[in-house]
Short mmCIF file of C-alpha atoms in Angstrom, two decimals:
data_model
loop_
_atom_site.label_atom_id
_atom_site.label_comp_id
_atom_site.label_asym_id
_atom_site.label_seq_id
_atom_site.Cartn_x
_atom_site.Cartn_y
_atom_site.Cartn_z
CA GLY A 1 0.04 -0.03 -0.14
CA MET A 2 0.81 3.55 -0.01
CA PRO A 3 2.88 5.02 2.84
CA ASP A 4 0.48 6.73 5.36
CA GLU A 5 2.21 10.04 5.07
CA GLN A 6 1.80 10.30 1.29
CA ARG A 7 -1.62 9.45 1.80
CA GLU A 8 -1.99 11.98 4.58
CA GLY A 9 -0.03 14.58 2.45
CA LEU A 10 -2.59 14.47 -0.52
CA GLN A 11 -5.37 14.66 2.05
CA GLU A 12 -4.03 17.86 3.58
CA GLU A 13 -3.27 19.22 0.17
CA LEU A 14 -6.69 18.52 -0.67
CA ILE A 15 -8.18 20.10 2.59
CA ASP A 16 -5.75 23.03 2.14
CA ILE A 17 -7.01 23.92 -1.22
CA ILE A 18 -10.63 23.71 -0.31
CA LEU A 19 -10.16 25.83 3.09
CA ARG A 20 -8.16 28.21 1.13
CA VAL A 21 -10.71 28.83 -1.60
CA LEU A 22 -13.78 29.07 0.74
CA LYS A 23 -12.01 31.47 3.23
CA ARG A 24 -10.87 33.73 0.12
CA ASN A 25 -14.61 33.35 -1.09
CA PRO A 26 -17.23 33.78 1.86
CA GLN A 27 -19.98 33.64 -0.79
CA LEU A 28 -19.11 30.09 -1.81
CA HIS A 29 -20.24 27.05 0.08
CA TYR A 30 -18.98 23.67 0.10
CA TYR A 31 -21.37 20.99 -1.05
CA GLN A 32 -21.17 17.31 -1.50
CA GLY A 33 -19.05 16.11 -4.44
CA TYR A 34 -16.87 19.25 -4.69
CA HIS A 35 -13.73 17.42 -3.31
CA ASP A 36 -14.09 15.11 -6.41
CA ILE A 37 -13.50 18.10 -8.76
CA VAL A 38 -10.78 19.25 -6.43
CA VAL A 39 -8.81 16.02 -6.11
CA THR A 40 -9.07 15.46 -10.27
CA PHE A 41 -6.98 18.81 -10.27
CA LEU A 42 -4.59 17.89 -7.49
CA LEU A 43 -4.03 14.70 -9.13
CA VAL A 44 -3.18 16.36 -12.55
CA VAL A 45 -1.19 19.53 -11.60
CA LYS A 46 0.20 20.51 -8.36
CA GLU A 47 -1.17 22.42 -5.00
CA GLN A 48 -0.55 25.92 -6.38
CA LEU A 49 -1.88 25.48 -9.80
CA ALA A 50 -4.65 23.47 -8.61
CA THR A 51 -5.72 25.91 -6.01
CA ALA A 52 -5.79 28.77 -8.85
CA LEU A 53 -7.87 26.69 -11.28
CA VAL A 54 -10.00 25.67 -8.55
CA GLU A 55 -10.96 29.13 -7.25
CA LYS A 56 -11.47 30.45 -11.09
CA LEU A 57 -13.90 27.52 -11.53
CA SER A 58 -15.54 27.88 -8.46
CA THR A 59 -16.41 31.45 -9.13
CA HIS A 60 -17.64 30.62 -12.50
CA HIS A 61 -18.63 27.01 -13.65
CA LEU A 62 -19.24 25.75 -10.26
CA ARG A 63 -20.67 28.86 -9.12
CA ASP A 64 -24.26 27.57 -9.14
CA PHE A 65 -23.29 24.29 -7.47
CA MET A 66 -21.95 26.60 -4.43
CA ASP A 67 -24.89 28.15 -3.49
CA PRO A 68 -26.37 28.01 0.24
CA THR A 69 -29.33 25.99 -1.84
CA MET A 70 -29.63 23.54 -4.39
CA ASP A 71 -32.12 25.82 -6.32
CA ASN A 72 -30.01 26.70 -9.00
CA THR A 73 -28.34 23.29 -9.31
CA LYS A 74 -32.09 22.08 -9.81
CA HIS A 75 -32.65 24.83 -12.46
CA ILE A 76 -29.50 23.34 -14.62
CA LEU A 77 -31.17 19.60 -14.32
CA ASN A 78 -34.12 21.08 -15.51
CA TYR A 79 -32.13 21.59 -18.91
CA LEU A 80 -31.85 17.88 -19.43
CA MET A 81 -35.35 16.91 -20.54
CA PRO A 82 -35.81 19.77 -23.03
CA ILE A 83 -32.50 18.80 -24.93
CA ILE A 84 -33.59 15.03 -24.99
CA GLU A 85 -37.33 16.45 -26.12
CA ARG A 86 -35.48 18.01 -29.18
CA VAL A 87 -33.66 14.91 -30.14
CA ASN A 88 -35.70 11.98 -29.27
CA PRO A 89 -39.43 12.80 -28.38
CA GLU A 90 -40.41 9.37 -27.75
CA VAL A 91 -37.34 8.83 -24.96
CA HIS A 92 -38.49 11.99 -23.40
CA ASP A 93 -42.26 11.10 -23.36
CA TYR A 94 -41.09 7.60 -21.78
CA MET A 95 -38.89 9.25 -19.18
CA GLN A 96 -42.11 11.46 -18.00
CA GLN A 97 -44.46 8.47 -17.93
CA ALA A 98 -41.98 6.63 -15.93
CA GLU A 99 -41.74 9.84 -13.56
CA VAL A 100 -38.20 9.31 -13.34
CA GLY A 101 -36.90 13.08 -12.87
CA THR A 102 -33.41 14.01 -13.11
CA VAL A 103 -31.82 13.19 -9.74
CA PHE A 104 -29.92 10.12 -11.67
CA ALA A 105 -27.76 12.87 -13.18
CA LEU A 106 -27.29 15.16 -10.29
CA SER A 107 -23.85 13.39 -9.08
CA TRP A 108 -22.77 13.44 -13.12
CA LEU A 109 -23.42 17.28 -13.03
CA ILE A 110 -21.91 18.27 -9.76
CA THR A 111 -18.53 16.19 -9.77
CA TRP A 112 -18.27 16.58 -13.70
CA PHE A 113 -18.81 12.74 -14.11
CA GLY A 114 -15.50 12.50 -11.67
CA HIS A 115 -17.62 10.67 -9.27
CA VAL A 116 -19.00 8.07 -11.68
CA LEU A 117 -16.66 7.10 -14.22
CA SER A 118 -13.82 4.59 -13.36
CA ASP A 119 -11.17 5.44 -15.89
CA PHE A 120 -9.23 8.56 -14.89
CA ARG A 121 -8.38 9.29 -18.35
CA HIS A 122 -11.60 9.88 -19.50
CA VAL A 123 -12.55 12.17 -16.53
CA VAL A 124 -9.48 13.93 -17.31
CA ARG A 125 -10.66 14.27 -21.33
CA LEU A 126 -14.11 15.18 -20.16
CA TYR A 127 -12.71 18.31 -17.76
CA ASP A 128 -10.50 19.49 -20.32
CA PHE A 129 -13.63 19.65 -22.62
CA PHE A 130 -15.93 21.06 -19.89
CA LEU A 131 -13.15 23.77 -18.93
CA ALA A 132 -13.03 25.01 -22.73
CA CYS A 133 -17.01 25.45 -23.14
CA HIS A 134 -19.93 26.80 -21.77
CA PRO A 135 -20.85 26.23 -18.08
CA LEU A 136 -23.86 24.08 -18.92
CA MET A 137 -21.92 21.71 -21.14
CA PRO A 138 -22.32 18.95 -18.63
CA ILE A 139 -25.93 18.85 -18.73
CA TYR A 140 -25.53 18.40 -22.65
CA PHE A 141 -22.99 15.71 -22.14
CA ALA A 142 -25.59 14.14 -19.51
CA ALA A 143 -28.60 14.39 -22.26
CA VAL A 144 -26.06 12.74 -25.08
CA ILE A 145 -25.38 9.83 -22.57
CA VAL A 146 -29.24 9.27 -21.97
CA LEU A 147 -29.85 9.48 -25.89
CA TYR A 148 -26.71 7.15 -26.29
CA ARG A 149 -28.61 4.49 -24.45
CA GLN A 150 -32.20 5.19 -25.97
CA ASP A 151 -32.88 1.47 -26.93
CA GLU A 152 -32.32 0.34 -23.06
CA VAL A 153 -34.39 2.98 -21.69
CA LEU A 154 -37.35 2.16 -24.10
CA ASP A 155 -36.64 -1.62 -23.47
CA CYS A 156 -36.67 -1.14 -19.68
CA GLU A 157 -39.87 -1.55 -17.52
CA CYS A 158 -41.66 1.83 -17.48
CA ASP A 159 -41.25 2.35 -13.56
CA MET A 160 -39.51 5.25 -11.52
CA ALA A 161 -37.37 2.90 -9.59
CA MET A 162 -36.50 0.69 -12.71
CA VAL A 163 -35.71 3.35 -15.28
CA HIS A 164 -33.77 5.59 -12.43
CA HIS A 165 -31.37 2.48 -11.62
CA LEU A 166 -30.91 1.81 -15.47
CA LEU A 167 -29.89 5.50 -15.87
CA SER A 168 -27.40 5.93 -12.80
CA GLN A 169 -25.71 2.81 -13.46
CA ILE A 170 -23.31 4.70 -16.08
CA PRO A 171 -21.55 2.39 -18.74
CA GLN A 172 -17.76 2.47 -18.49
CA ASP A 173 -17.22 1.96 -22.16
CA LEU A 174 -18.86 4.98 -23.70
CA PRO A 175 -17.58 6.37 -26.94
CA TYR A 176 -16.31 9.38 -25.55
CA GLU A 177 -15.04 11.06 -28.46
CA THR A 178 -18.11 10.47 -30.25
CA LEU A 179 -20.25 11.56 -27.67
CA ILE A 180 -18.04 15.08 -26.68
CA SER A 181 -18.61 16.01 -30.39
CA ARG A 182 -22.32 15.23 -30.31
CA ALA A 183 -22.67 17.42 -27.04
CA GLY A 184 -21.11 20.34 -29.09
CA ASP A 185 -23.30 19.73 -31.98
CA LEU A 186 -26.57 19.68 -29.75
CA PHE A 187 -25.13 22.76 -27.82
CA VAL A 188 -24.97 24.86 -31.05
CA GLN A 189 -28.34 23.34 -32.41
CA PHE A 190 -30.20 23.83 -29.16
CA PRO A 191 -28.61 26.81 -27.35
CA PRO A 192 -29.25 27.08 -23.51
CA SER A 193 -31.22 30.36 -24.34
CA GLU A 194 -33.51 28.70 -26.80
CA LEU A 195 -34.34 26.03 -23.67
CA ALA A 196 -34.60 28.64 -20.92
CA ARG A 197 -38.17 29.14 -20.95
CA GLU A 198 -38.77 25.29 -21.23
CA ALA A 199 -36.26 24.58 -18.34
CA ALA A 200 -37.98 27.18 -16.16
CA SER A 201 -41.45 25.80 -16.93
CA HIS A 202 -40.56 22.01 -16.42
CA GLU A 203 -40.42 21.48 -12.79
CA HIS A 204 -39.09 17.59 -13.17
CA MET A 205 -38.21 17.06 -9.97
CA ALA A 206 -38.57 14.35 -7.74
CA SER A 207 -38.43 17.07 -4.86
CA SER A 208 -38.42 14.68 -1.98
CA THR A 209 -34.87 13.08 -3.12
CA PHE A 210 -33.72 16.76 -3.48
CA LYS A 211 -34.84 17.58 0.12
CA ASP A 212 -32.78 14.89 1.64
CA PHE A 213 -30.09 15.54 -0.47
CA ASP A 214 -30.16 19.31 0.41
CA LEU A 215 -30.39 18.11 3.93
CA ALA A 216 -27.47 16.11 3.88
CA SER A 217 -25.12 18.42 1.90
CA THR A 218 -26.28 21.22 4.26
CA GLN A 219 -25.37 19.58 7.52
CA GLN A 220 -22.09 18.57 5.86
CA ARG A 221 -20.59 21.80 4.61
CA PRO A 222 -17.37 22.39 6.28
CA ASP A 223 -18.38 26.35 6.42
CA SER A 224 -21.60 25.61 8.42
CA VAL A 225 -19.76 23.37 10.68
CA LEU A 226 -17.39 25.85 10.98
CA ARG A 227 -20.23 28.60 11.71
CA ARG A 228 -21.42 26.56 14.29
CA ARG A 229 -18.06 25.90 15.97
CA ARG A 230 -17.21 29.57 16.11
CA ARG A 231 -20.67 30.31 17.79
CA GLN A 232 -19.71 27.62 20.46
CA LYS A 233 -16.61 28.96 20.91
CA GLN A 234 -17.85 32.48 21.37
CA ALA A 235 -20.45 31.25 23.83
CA ALA A 236 -17.57 29.31 25.79
CA LEU A 237 -15.49 32.51 25.70
CA GLU A 238 -17.91 34.78 27.34
CA ASN A 239 -19.10 32.10 29.71
CA SER A 240 -15.53 31.92 30.94
CA ALA A 241 -14.16 34.11 33.54
CA SER A 242 -10.85 34.78 31.90
CA ASN A 243 -11.13 35.72 28.37
CA SER A 244 -7.55 34.92 27.81
CA VAL A 245 -8.58 31.59 26.27
CA VAL A 246 -8.11 32.34 22.72
CA ALA A 247 -8.88 29.37 20.04
CA ARG A 248 -5.59 28.19 18.43
CA PRO A 249 -6.03 28.19 14.61
CA SER A 250 -4.78 24.91 14.56
CA ALA A 251 -7.77 23.47 16.60
CA THR A 252 -10.08 25.11 14.18
CA ARG A 253 -8.20 23.51 11.23
CA ARG A 254 -8.21 20.20 12.86
CA PHE A 255 -11.97 20.55 13.37
CA VAL A 256 -12.56 21.26 9.75
CA ARG A 257 -10.22 18.50 8.63
CA LEU A 258 -12.47 15.88 10.65
CA ALA A 259 -15.66 17.58 9.13
CA VAL A 260 -14.12 17.24 5.74
CA MET A 261 -13.21 13.60 6.18
CA GLY A 262 -16.39 12.88 7.89
CA LEU A 263 -18.20 13.17 4.29
CA THR A 264 -20.25 10.44 3.57
CA VAL A 265 -19.46 10.66 0.04
CA ALA A 266 -16.24 8.69 -0.66
CA LEU A 267 -13.85 9.76 -3.73
CA GLY A 268 -14.73 9.32 -7.06
CA ALA A 269 -14.45 5.81 -8.85
CA ALA A 270 -11.85 7.51 -11.16
CA ALA A 271 -9.79 9.24 -8.74
CA LEU A 272 -9.79 5.69 -6.34
CA ALA A 273 -8.53 4.36 -9.78
CA VAL A 274 -5.53 6.62 -9.67
CA VAL A 275 -4.76 6.31 -6.56
CA ASN A 276 -4.75 2.42 -6.56
CA THR A 277 -2.55 2.26 -9.63
CA ALA A 278 -0.32 5.12 -10.16
CA LEU A 279 -0.02 5.79 -6.41
CA GLU A 280 -0.07 2.14 -5.65
CA TRP A 281 -2.47 2.42 -2.68
CA ALA A 282 -4.18 -0.73 -1.47
CA PRO A 283 -7.23 -1.24 -3.01
CA LYS A 284 -9.42 -0.94 -0.01
CA LEU A 285 -8.56 2.39 0.80
CA ASP A 286 -10.97 4.54 1.16
CA LEU A 287 -9.72 8.32 1.27
CA PHE A 288 -11.84 9.69 3.73
CA PRO A 289 -12.09 6.99 6.26
#
């Protein structure tokens, strides 16, 4: 396996980057899946460059995911069905009839597929594509994956659970270059501005699923944990007779580290694959124990 200090080194760098970006941009909020994106950059470029890239992305491409609520993320997911409808009305109607919603594409969108694809090269290729494109391109790519699997979808029993299960199991042998150019074509053919009204009118959401996700991610955000921590400290200071006890930054830092480590969502499959092969980590290793 990989030496502990090397593993811890990567964890430390990952958490450093996240904290630095959040601290410099108080308007940004951590969300479940953000570390999948950060670790992808960290594994490709070193910490300093990764920090710069992640900060730029967090204030641009990923901005909507970093709001305190999921409203804008849901809004982006609402573009999925109108794209599918333009290309294949039959698949669109079938999905509507099954009431499957778009939650199956949530983790694809918010991790740029880093959480669901097991071949790191494909993830890096997609990141390359998304970085060069409009921030909504990942939802076009998601639509293209569904359309690529249209026969499977139409063969599936018209039932919410069945269709959701089918769609959330992403095939690992996708023809990436073909799908990438197809997504680019669809973007040109049906630009977001043309779909905006439909996206706004379609509330396709299985809202209960979102409530659970929303709740889970809110409770786990290091910034909300930190805020709670700060309030507790404040109260403790006011209660204590001597106000000379000032919290050491290292204690706060350790706390945040625990908050990040405590995430229920483990690293994406691709990052783990890299970690297991290139860095020769023990296959059972989970970066967030």
